[in-house]
PDB file of N, CA and C in Angstrom:
ATOM      1  N   MET A1102       0.855  -1.176   0.000  1.00  0.00           N
ATOM      2  CA  MET A1102       0.000   0.000   0.000  1.00  0.00           C
ATOM      3  C   MET A1102       0.893   1.229   0.000  1.00  0.00           C
ATOM      4  N   GLN A1103       0.567   2.176  -0.841  1.00  0.00           N
ATOM      5  CA  GLN A1103       1.323   3.419  -0.942  1.00  0.00           C
ATOM      6  C   GLN A1103       0.788   4.431   0.056  1.00  0.00           C
ATOM      7  N   GLN A1104       1.611   5.417   0.390  1.00  0.00           N
ATOM      8  CA  GLN A1104       1.287   6.404   1.420  1.00  0.00           C
ATOM      9  C   GLN A1104      -0.060   7.092   1.202  1.00  0.00           C
ATOM     10  N   ASP A1105      -0.298   7.618   0.010  1.00  0.00           N
ATOM     11  CA  ASP A1105      -1.525   8.375  -0.245  1.00  0.00           C
ATOM     12  C   ASP A1105      -2.545   7.594  -1.061  1.00  0.00           C
ATOM     13  N   GLN A1106      -2.476   6.296  -1.017  1.00  0.00           N
ATOM     14  CA  GLN A1106      -3.357   5.446  -1.810  1.00  0.00           C
ATOM     15  C   GLN A1106      -4.788   5.496  -1.261  1.00  0.00           C
ATOM     16  N   SER A1107      -5.750   5.564  -2.171  1.00  0.00           N
ATOM     17  CA  SER A1107      -7.153   5.574  -1.753  1.00  0.00           C
ATOM     18  C   SER A1107      -7.620   4.140  -1.501  1.00  0.00           C
ATOM     19  N   VAL A1108      -8.745   4.023  -0.843  1.00  0.00           N
ATOM     20  CA  VAL A1108      -9.347   2.712  -0.594  1.00  0.00           C
ATOM     21  C   VAL A1108      -9.624   2.019  -1.925  1.00  0.00           C
ATOM     22  N   SER A1109     -10.119   2.763  -2.897  1.00  0.00           N
ATOM     23  CA  SER A1109     -10.407   2.190  -4.205  1.00  0.00           C
ATOM     24  C   SER A1109      -9.138   1.643  -4.857  1.00  0.00           C
ATOM     25  N   GLN A1110      -8.073   2.412  -4.814  1.00  0.00           N
ATOM     26  CA  GLN A1110      -6.805   1.967  -5.393  1.00  0.00           C
ATOM     27  C   GLN A1110      -6.273   0.731  -4.683  1.00  0.00           C
ATOM     28  N   MET A1111      -6.392   0.715  -3.358  1.00  0.00           N
ATOM     29  CA  MET A1111      -5.925  -0.427  -2.576  1.00  0.00           C
ATOM     30  C   MET A1111      -6.699  -1.689  -2.955  1.00  0.00           C
ATOM     31  N   ALA A1112      -8.013  -1.571  -3.079  1.00  0.00           N
ATOM     32  CA  ALA A1112      -8.845  -2.731  -3.414  1.00  0.00           C
ATOM     33  C   ALA A1112      -8.549  -3.207  -4.833  1.00  0.00           C
ATOM     34  N   GLN A1113      -8.416  -2.286  -5.768  1.00  0.00           N
ATOM     35  CA  GLN A1113      -8.102  -2.651  -7.153  1.00  0.00           C
ATOM     36  C   GLN A1113      -6.741  -3.331  -7.235  1.00  0.00           C
ATOM     37  N   GLU A1114      -5.789  -2.833  -6.466  1.00  0.00           N
ATOM     38  CA  GLU A1114      -4.454  -3.427  -6.439  1.00  0.00           C
ATOM     39  C   GLU A1114      -4.503  -4.857  -5.890  1.00  0.00           C
ATOM     40  N   ALA A1115      -5.303  -5.077  -4.855  1.00  0.00           N
ATOM     41  CA  ALA A1115      -5.441  -6.419  -4.278  1.00  0.00           C
ATOM     42  C   ALA A1115      -6.081  -7.375  -5.289  1.00  0.00           C
ATOM     43  N   LEU A1116      -7.095  -6.909  -5.995  1.00  0.00           N
ATOM     44  CA  LEU A1116      -7.731  -7.735  -7.026  1.00  0.00           C
ATOM     45  C   LEU A1116      -6.728  -8.101  -8.125  1.00  0.00           C
ATOM     46  N   MET A1117      -5.929  -7.153  -8.538  1.00  0.00           N
ATOM     47  CA  MET A1117      -4.961  -7.399  -9.603  1.00  0.00           C
ATOM     48  C   MET A1117      -3.858  -8.356  -9.141  1.00  0.00           C
ATOM     49  N   ARG A1118      -3.409  -8.224  -7.907  1.00  0.00           N
ATOM     50  CA  ARG A1118      -2.396  -9.166  -7.377  1.00  0.00           C
ATOM     51  C   ARG A1118      -2.927 -10.589  -7.404  1.00  0.00           C
ATOM     52  N   GLN A1119      -4.172 -10.764  -6.984  1.00  0.00           N
ATOM     53  CA  GLN A1119      -4.774 -12.093  -6.975  1.00  0.00           C
ATOM     54  C   GLN A1119      -4.936 -12.629  -8.394  1.00  0.00           C
ATOM     55  N   ALA A1120      -5.355 -11.766  -9.298  1.00  0.00           N
ATOM     56  CA  ALA A1120      -5.534 -12.177 -10.693  1.00  0.00           C
ATOM     57  C   ALA A1120      -4.198 -12.573 -11.321  1.00  0.00           C
ATOM     58  N   LYS A1121      -3.151 -11.807 -11.060  1.00  0.00           N
ATOM     59  CA  LYS A1121      -1.823 -12.142 -11.600  1.00  0.00           C
ATOM     60  C   LYS A1121      -1.344 -13.478 -11.069  1.00  0.00           C
ATOM     61  N   ALA A1122      -1.531 -13.707  -9.782  1.00  0.00           N
ATOM     62  CA  ALA A1122      -1.106 -14.982  -9.185  1.00  0.00           C
ATOM     63  C   ALA A1122      -1.880 -16.142  -9.805  1.00  0.00           C
ATOM     64  N   LEU A1123      -3.175 -15.968  -9.990  1.00  0.00           N
ATOM     65  CA  LEU A1123      -3.995 -17.015 -10.590  1.00  0.00           C
ATOM     66  C   LEU A1123      -3.599 -17.252 -12.042  1.00  0.00           C
ATOM     67  N   ALA A1124      -3.354 -16.186 -12.787  1.00  0.00           N
ATOM     68  CA  ALA A1124      -2.955 -16.321 -14.197  1.00  0.00           C
ATOM     69  C   ALA A1124      -1.629 -17.072 -14.311  1.00  0.00           C
ATOM     70  N   GLN A1125      -0.695 -16.757 -13.446  1.00  0.00           N
ATOM     71  CA  GLN A1125       0.606 -17.427 -13.477  1.00  0.00           C
ATOM     72  C   GLN A1125       0.494 -18.896 -13.119  1.00  0.00           C
ATOM     73  N   SER A1126      -0.338 -19.211 -12.142  1.00  0.00           N
ATOM     74  CA  SER A1126      -0.432 -20.603 -11.698  1.00  0.00           C
ATOM     75  C   SER A1126      -1.323 -21.457 -12.599  1.00  0.00           C
ATOM     76  N   SER A1127      -2.282 -20.823 -13.287  1.00  0.00           N
ATOM     77  CA  SER A1127      -3.229 -21.595 -14.090  1.00  0.00           C
ATOM     78  C   SER A1127      -2.939 -21.556 -15.587  1.00  0.00           C
ATOM     79  N   GLY A1128      -2.167 -20.560 -16.013  1.00  0.00           N
ATOM     80  CA  GLY A1128      -1.895 -20.417 -17.436  1.00  0.00           C
ATOM     81  C   GLY A1128      -2.989 -19.682 -18.189  1.00  0.00           C
ATOM     82  N   HIS A1129      -4.021 -19.212 -17.498  1.00  0.00           N
ATOM     83  CA  HIS A1129      -5.090 -18.445 -18.129  1.00  0.00           C
ATOM     84  C   HIS A1129      -4.622 -17.015 -18.385  1.00  0.00           C
ATOM     85  N   SER A1130      -5.345 -16.319 -19.237  1.00  0.00           N
ATOM     86  CA  SER A1130      -5.019 -14.916 -19.496  1.00  0.00           C
ATOM     87  C   SER A1130      -5.294 -14.100 -18.239  1.00  0.00           C
ATOM     88  N   LEU A1131      -4.665 -12.956 -18.143  1.00  0.00           N
ATOM     89  CA  LEU A1131      -4.860 -12.080 -16.994  1.00  0.00           C
ATOM     90  C   LEU A1131      -6.320 -11.643 -16.898  1.00  0.00           C
ATOM     91  N   GLU A1132      -6.939 -11.342 -18.028  1.00  0.00           N
ATOM     92  CA  GLU A1132      -8.340 -10.915 -18.018  1.00  0.00           C
ATOM     93  C   GLU A1132      -9.258 -12.038 -17.523  1.00  0.00           C
ATOM     94  N   ASP A1133      -9.025 -13.268 -17.984  1.00  0.00           N
ATOM     95  CA  ASP A1133      -9.833 -14.400 -17.512  1.00  0.00           C
ATOM     96  C   ASP A1133      -9.626 -14.622 -16.016  1.00  0.00           C
ATOM     97  N   ALA A1134      -8.389 -14.530 -15.583  1.00  0.00           N
ATOM     98  CA  ALA A1134      -8.080 -14.730 -14.165  1.00  0.00           C
ATOM     99  C   ALA A1134      -8.721 -13.635 -13.322  1.00  0.00           C
ATOM    100  N   ARG A1135      -8.695 -12.401 -13.820  1.00  0.00           N
ATOM    101  CA  ARG A1135      -9.310 -11.291 -13.086  1.00  0.00           C
ATOM    102  C   ARG A1135     -10.812 -11.524 -12.927  1.00  0.00           C
ATOM    103  N   GLN A1136     -11.446 -12.011 -13.969  1.00  0.00           N
ATOM    104  CA  GLN A1136     -12.885 -12.274 -13.904  1.00  0.00           C
ATOM    105  C   GLN A1136     -13.184 -13.369 -12.880  1.00  0.00           C
ATOM    106  N   VAL A1137     -12.365 -14.406 -12.855  1.00  0.00           N
ATOM    107  CA  VAL A1137     -12.545 -15.479 -11.875  1.00  0.00           C
ATOM    108  C   VAL A1137     -12.405 -14.923 -10.459  1.00  0.00           C
ATOM    109  N   VAL A1138     -11.397 -14.080 -10.237  1.00  0.00           N
ATOM    110  CA  VAL A1138     -11.166 -13.492  -8.914  1.00  0.00           C
ATOM    111  C   VAL A1138     -12.342 -12.612  -8.514  1.00  0.00           C
ATOM    112  N   VAL A1139     -12.809 -11.778  -9.424  1.00  0.00           N
ATOM    113  CA  VAL A1139     -13.924 -10.861  -9.119  1.00  0.00           C
ATOM    114  C   VAL A1139     -15.208 -11.630  -8.827  1.00  0.00           C
ATOM    115  N   ASP A1140     -15.354 -12.812  -9.396  1.00  0.00           N
ATOM    116  CA  ASP A1140     -16.564 -13.609  -9.194  1.00  0.00           C
ATOM    117  C   ASP A1140     -16.581 -14.368  -7.872  1.00  0.00           C
ATOM    118  N   THR A1141     -15.491 -14.330  -7.113  1.00  0.00           N
ATOM    119  CA  THR A1141     -15.488 -14.974  -5.796  1.00  0.00           C
ATOM    120  C   THR A1141     -16.133 -14.032  -4.776  1.00  0.00           C
ATOM    121  N   GLN A1142     -16.492 -14.564  -3.626  1.00  0.00           N
ATOM    122  CA  GLN A1142     -17.088 -13.721  -2.584  1.00  0.00           C
ATOM    123  C   GLN A1142     -16.116 -12.627  -2.154  1.00  0.00           C
ATOM    124  N   ALA A1143     -14.857 -12.994  -1.934  1.00  0.00           N
ATOM    125  CA  ALA A1143     -13.852 -12.007  -1.534  1.00  0.00           C
ATOM    126  C   ALA A1143     -13.646 -10.972  -2.636  1.00  0.00           C
ATOM    127  N   GLY A1144     -13.652 -11.421  -3.881  1.00  0.00           N
ATOM    128  CA  GLY A1144     -13.505 -10.504  -5.003  1.00  0.00           C
ATOM    129  C   GLY A1144     -14.657  -9.523  -5.088  1.00  0.00           C
ATOM    130  N   ARG A1145     -15.863  -9.996  -4.859  1.00  0.00           N
ATOM    131  CA  ARG A1145     -17.034  -9.106  -4.872  1.00  0.00           C
ATOM    132  C   ARG A1145     -16.937  -8.082  -3.739  1.00  0.00           C
ATOM    133  N   GLN A1146     -16.447  -8.520  -2.584  1.00  0.00           N
ATOM    134  CA  GLN A1146     -16.295  -7.594  -1.463  1.00  0.00           C
ATOM    135  C   GLN A1146     -15.262  -6.512  -1.785  1.00  0.00           C
ATOM    136  N   LEU A1147     -14.151  -6.926  -2.401  1.00  0.00           N
ATOM    137  CA  LEU A1147     -13.143  -5.939  -2.791  1.00  0.00           C
ATOM    138  C   LEU A1147     -13.684  -4.985  -3.854  1.00  0.00           C
ATOM    139  N   ARG A1148     -14.425  -5.513  -4.827  1.00  0.00           N
ATOM    140  CA  ARG A1148     -15.014  -4.666  -5.859  1.00  0.00           C
ATOM    141  C   ARG A1148     -15.995  -3.673  -5.231  1.00  0.00           C
ATOM    142  N   ASP A1149     -16.818  -4.155  -4.300  1.00  0.00           N
ATOM    143  CA  ASP A1149     -17.764  -3.273  -3.620  1.00  0.00           C
ATOM    144  C   ASP A1149     -17.031  -2.198  -2.825  1.00  0.00           C
ATOM    145  N   LEU A1150     -15.944  -2.587  -2.188  1.00  0.00           N
ATOM    146  CA  LEU A1150     -15.136  -1.632  -1.434  1.00  0.00           C
ATOM    147  C   LEU A1150     -14.548  -0.578  -2.371  1.00  0.00           C
ATOM    148  N   ALA A1151     -14.063  -1.014  -3.525  1.00  0.00           N
ATOM    149  CA  ALA A1151     -13.469  -0.095  -4.503  1.00  0.00           C
ATOM    150  C   ALA A1151     -14.494   0.896  -5.038  1.00  0.00           C
ATOM    151  N   GLN A1152     -15.766   0.513  -5.036  1.00  0.00           N
ATOM    152  CA  GLN A1152     -16.813   1.375  -5.581  1.00  0.00           C
ATOM    153  C   GLN A1152     -17.689   1.994  -4.498  1.00  0.00           C
ATOM    154  N   GLY A1153     -17.426   1.673  -3.246  1.00  0.00           N
ATOM    155  CA  GLY A1153     -18.290   2.081  -2.142  1.00  0.00           C
ATOM    156  C   GLY A1153     -18.063   3.494  -1.642  1.00  0.00           C
ATOM    157  N   GLU A1154     -18.729   3.803  -0.552  1.00  0.00           N
ATOM    158  CA  GLU A1154     -18.720   5.164  -0.015  1.00  0.00           C
ATOM    159  C   GLU A1154     -17.348   5.617   0.474  1.00  0.00           C
ATOM    160  N   HIS A1155     -16.464   4.689   0.810  1.00  0.00           N
ATOM    161  CA  HIS A1155     -15.134   5.054   1.323  1.00  0.00           C
ATOM    162  C   HIS A1155     -14.067   5.069   0.230  1.00  0.00           C
ATOM    163  N   ARG A1156     -14.458   4.895  -1.016  1.00  0.00           N
ATOM    164  CA  ARG A1156     -13.504   4.704  -2.112  1.00  0.00           C
ATOM    165  C   ARG A1156     -12.503   5.847  -2.266  1.00  0.00           C
ATOM    166  N   HIS A1157     -12.880   7.068  -1.919  1.00  0.00           N
ATOM    167  CA  HIS A1157     -11.977   8.206  -2.085  1.00  0.00           C
ATOM    168  C   HIS A1157     -11.160   8.491  -0.823  1.00  0.00           C
ATOM    169  N   GLN A1158     -11.497   7.829   0.254  1.00  0.00           N
ATOM    170  CA  GLN A1158     -10.797   8.034   1.518  1.00  0.00           C
ATOM    171  C   GLN A1158      -9.395   7.444   1.433  1.00  0.00           C
ATOM    172  N   LYS A1159      -8.461   8.026   2.134  1.00  0.00           N
ATOM    173  CA  LYS A1159      -7.107   7.484   2.180  1.00  0.00           C
ATOM    174  C   LYS A1159      -7.164   6.116   2.854  1.00  0.00           C
ATOM    175  N   ALA A1160      -6.511   5.150   2.257  1.00  0.00           N
ATOM    176  CA  ALA A1160      -6.576   3.768   2.736  1.00  0.00           C
ATOM    177  C   ALA A1160      -6.081   3.648   4.173  1.00  0.00           C
ATOM    178  N   LYS A1161      -5.007   4.347   4.513  1.00  0.00           N
ATOM    179  CA  LYS A1161      -4.472   4.250   5.880  1.00  0.00           C
ATOM    180  C   LYS A1161      -5.469   4.776   6.903  1.00  0.00           C
ATOM    181  N   GLN A1162      -6.136   5.884   6.576  1.00  0.00           N
ATOM    182  CA  GLN A1162      -7.141   6.435   7.490  1.00  0.00           C
ATOM    183  C   GLN A1162      -8.323   5.494   7.618  1.00  0.00           C
ATOM    184  N   TRP A1163      -8.763   4.935   6.494  1.00  0.00           N
ATOM    185  CA  TRP A1163      -9.895   4.012   6.502  1.00  0.00           C
ATOM    186  C   TRP A1163      -9.562   2.776   7.320  1.00  0.00           C
ATOM    187  N   GLN A1164      -8.359   2.222   7.126  1.00  0.00           N
ATOM    188  CA  GLN A1164      -7.970   1.023   7.873  1.00  0.00           C
ATOM    189  C   GLN A1164      -7.920   1.312   9.367  1.00  0.00           C
ATOM    190  N   ALA A1165      -7.403   2.474   9.745  1.00  0.00           N
ATOM    191  CA  ALA A1165      -7.344   2.830  11.165  1.00  0.00           C
ATOM    192  C   ALA A1165      -8.746   2.958  11.743  1.00  0.00           C
ATOM    193  N   SER A1166      -9.653   3.613  11.012  1.00  0.00           N
ATOM    194  CA  SER A1166     -11.019   3.767  11.519  1.00  0.00           C
ATOM    195  C   SER A1166     -11.711   2.411  11.593  1.00  0.00           C
ATOM    196  N   LEU A1167     -11.435   1.552  10.617  1.00  0.00           N
ATOM    197  CA  LEU A1167     -12.011   0.216  10.620  1.00  0.00           C
ATOM    198  C   LEU A1167     -11.513  -0.588  11.820  1.00  0.00           C
ATOM    199  N   PHE A1168     -10.234  -0.451  12.128  1.00  0.00           N
ATOM    200  CA  PHE A1168      -9.668  -1.125  13.296  1.00  0.00           C
ATOM    201  C   PHE A1168     -10.413  -0.707  14.563  1.00  0.00           C
ATOM    202  N   TRP A1169     -10.630   0.604  14.732  1.00  0.00           N
ATOM    203  CA  TRP A1169     -11.299   1.077  15.947  1.00  0.00           C
ATOM    204  C   TRP A1169     -12.768   0.676  15.976  1.00  0.00           C
ATOM    205  N   GLU A1170     -13.427   0.653  14.819  1.00  0.00           N
ATOM    206  CA  GLU A1170     -14.817   0.198  14.779  1.00  0.00           C
ATOM    207  C   GLU A1170     -14.916  -1.264  15.202  1.00  0.00           C
ATOM    208  N   ARG A1171     -14.014  -2.093  14.695  1.00  0.00           N
ATOM    209  CA  ARG A1171     -14.025  -3.514  15.059  1.00  0.00           C
ATOM    210  C   ARG A1171     -13.680  -3.716  16.520  1.00  0.00           C
ATOM    211  N   ALA A1172     -12.728  -2.945  17.024  1.00  0.00           N
ATOM    212  CA  ALA A1172     -12.375  -3.043  18.442  1.00  0.00           C
ATOM    213  C   ALA A1172     -13.567  -2.665  19.311  1.00  0.00           C
ATOM    214  N   GLU A1173     -14.279  -1.614  18.914  1.00  0.00           N
ATOM    215  CA  GLU A1173     -15.464  -1.191  19.661  1.00  0.00           C
ATOM    216  C   GLU A1173     -16.547  -2.272  19.618  1.00  0.00           C
ATOM    217  N   GLU A1174     -16.745  -2.898  18.442  1.00  0.00           N
ATOM    218  CA  GLU A1174     -17.732  -3.971  18.331  1.00  0.00           C
ATOM    219  C   GLU A1174     -17.373  -5.144  19.241  1.00  0.00           C
ATOM    220  N   ARG A1175     -16.085  -5.529  19.239  1.00  0.00           N
ATOM    221  CA  ARG A1175     -15.653  -6.633  20.109  1.00  0.00           C
ATOM    222  C   ARG A1175     -15.865  -6.274  21.575  1.00  0.00           C
ATOM    223  N   PHE A1176     -15.540  -5.023  21.927  1.00  0.00           N
ATOM    224  CA  PHE A1176     -15.696  -4.569  23.296  1.00  0.00           C
ATOM    225  C   PHE A1176     -17.165  -4.596  23.702  1.00  0.00           C
ATOM    226  N   MET A1177     -18.042  -4.091  22.823  1.00  0.00           N
ATOM    227  CA  MET A1177     -19.470  -4.075  23.135  1.00  0.00           C
ATOM    228  C   MET A1177     -20.017  -5.494  23.244  1.00  0.00           C
ATOM    229  N   HIS A1178     -19.537  -6.393  22.411  1.00  0.00           N
ATOM    230  CA  HIS A1178     -19.964  -7.786  22.485  1.00  0.00           C
ATOM    231  C   HIS A1178     -19.513  -8.402  23.816  1.00  0.00           C
ATOM    232  N   GLN A1179     -18.276  -8.097  24.203  1.00  0.00           N
ATOM    233  CA  GLN A1179     -17.748  -8.627  25.462  1.00  0.00           C
ATOM    234  C   GLN A1179     -18.548  -8.083  26.641  1.00  0.00           C
ATOM    235  N   ILE A1180     -18.828  -6.795  26.636  1.00  0.00           N
ATOM    236  CA  ILE A1180     -19.611  -6.178  27.715  1.00  0.00           C
ATOM    237  C   ILE A1180     -21.006  -6.783  27.743  1.00  0.00           C
ATOM    238  N   GLY A1181     -21.622  -6.929  26.570  1.00  0.00           N
ATOM    239  CA  GLY A1181     -22.955  -7.514  26.504  1.00  0.00           C
ATOM    240  C   GLY A1181     -22.988  -8.922  27.053  1.00  0.00           C
ATOM    241  N   SER A1182     -21.980  -9.721  26.712  1.00  0.00           N
ATOM    242  CA  SER A1182     -21.901 -11.094  27.211  1.00  0.00           C
ATOM    243  C   SER A1182     -21.732 -11.107  28.716  1.00  0.00           C
ATOM    244  N   GLU A1183     -20.893 -10.209  29.214  1.00  0.00           N
ATOM    245  CA  GLU A1183     -20.649 -10.144  30.651  1.00  0.00           C
ATOM    246  C   GLU A1183     -21.914  -9.716  31.401  1.00  0.00           C
ATOM    247  N   VAL A1184     -22.618  -8.744  30.864  1.00  0.00           N
ATOM    248  CA  VAL A1184     -23.851  -8.268  31.498  1.00  0.00           C
ATOM    249  C   VAL A1184     -24.893  -9.387  31.505  1.00  0.00           C
ATOM    250  N   LEU A1185     -25.025 -10.102  30.394  1.00  0.00           N
ATOM    251  CA  LEU A1185     -25.977 -11.204  30.341  1.00  0.00           C
ATOM    252  C   LEU A1185     -25.611 -12.297  31.342  1.00  0.00           C
ATOM    253  N   SER A1186     -24.337 -12.595  31.468  1.00  0.00           N
ATOM    254  CA  SER A1186     -23.893 -13.607  32.429  1.00  0.00           C
ATOM    255  C   SER A1186     -24.225 -13.185  33.854  1.00  0.00           C
ATOM    256  N   ARG A1187     -23.950 -11.934  34.170  1.00  0.00           N
ATOM    257  CA  ARG A1187     -24.255 -11.430  35.515  1.00  0.00           C
ATOM    258  C   ARG A1187     -25.759 -11.455  35.780  1.00  0.00           C
ATOM    259  N   PHE A1188     -26.531 -11.036  34.790  1.00  0.00           N
ATOM    260  CA  PHE A1188     -27.984 -11.029  34.924  1.00  0.00           C
ATOM    261  C   PHE A1188     -28.492 -12.449  35.178  1.00  0.00           C
ATOM    262  N   ALA A1189     -27.987 -13.413  34.399  1.00  0.00           N
ATOM    263  CA  ALA A1189     -28.407 -14.795  34.573  1.00  0.00           C
ATOM    264  C   ALA A1189     -28.007 -15.332  35.943  1.00  0.00           C
ATOM    265  N   ALA A1190     -26.804 -14.974  36.398  1.00  0.00           N
ATOM    266  CA  ALA A1190     -26.331 -15.437  37.716  1.00  0.00           C
ATOM    267  C   ALA A1190     -27.179 -14.834  38.824  1.00  0.00           C
ATOM    268  N   GLU A1191     -27.473 -13.542  38.737  1.00  0.00           N
ATOM    269  CA  GLU A1191     -28.300 -12.894  39.766  1.00  0.00           C
ATOM    270  C   GLU A1191     -29.707 -13.454  39.764  1.00  0.00           C
ATOM    271  N   ARG A1192     -30.228 -13.700  38.618  1.00  0.00           N
ATOM    272  CA  ARG A1192     -31.576 -14.248  38.507  1.00  0.00           C
ATOM    273  C   ARG A1192     -31.628 -15.653  39.100  1.00  0.00           C
ATOM    274  N   HIS A1193     -30.584 -16.439  38.827  1.00  0.00           N
ATOM    275  CA  HIS A1193     -30.500 -17.807  39.351  1.00  0.00           C
ATOM    276  C   HIS A1193     -30.369 -17.789  40.883  1.00  0.00           C
ATOM    277  N   SER A1194     -29.574 -16.844  41.432  1.00  0.00           N
ATOM    278  CA  SER A1194     -29.363 -16.803  42.880  1.00  0.00           C
ATOM    279  C   SER A1194     -30.595 -16.289  43.622  1.00  0.00           C
ATOM    280  N   THR A1195     -31.424 -15.481  43.009  1.00  0.00           N
ATOM    281  CA  THR A1195     -32.632 -14.998  43.677  1.00  0.00           C
ATOM    282  C   THR A1195     -33.747 -16.025  43.656  1.00  0.00           C
ATOM    283  N   ARG A1196     -33.667 -16.983  42.760  1.00  0.00           N
ATOM    284  CA  ARG A1196     -34.677 -18.032  42.693  1.00  0.00           C
ATOM    285  C   ARG A1196     -34.408 -19.133  43.713  1.00  0.00           C
ATOM    286  N   GLY A1197     -33.154 -19.337  44.042  1.00  0.00           N
ATOM    287  CA  GLY A1197     -32.778 -20.480  44.868  1.00  0.00           C
ATOM    288  C   GLY A1197     -32.833 -20.219  46.285  1.00  0.00           C
TER     289      GLY A1197
END
């Protein structure tokens, strides 16, 4: 990834790397290999990312924000699980 690379450029670059690797290993043309890559679930996700709302954002900034969003989701999931466990334990102890 280059310093000022956009999310779209990063995703397109990843698709092309995969297509080149597939073309080299399979002997297919680069265009055929690219189509195969784009038709996979991961390829569709990269294509959507390249065309999505964050496409013009700097890739480094987007990745950092994505990291914090995922960390927050994990934290909220952990807190939710802990709260549910405590609630279940308190409910169980008041019944007995």
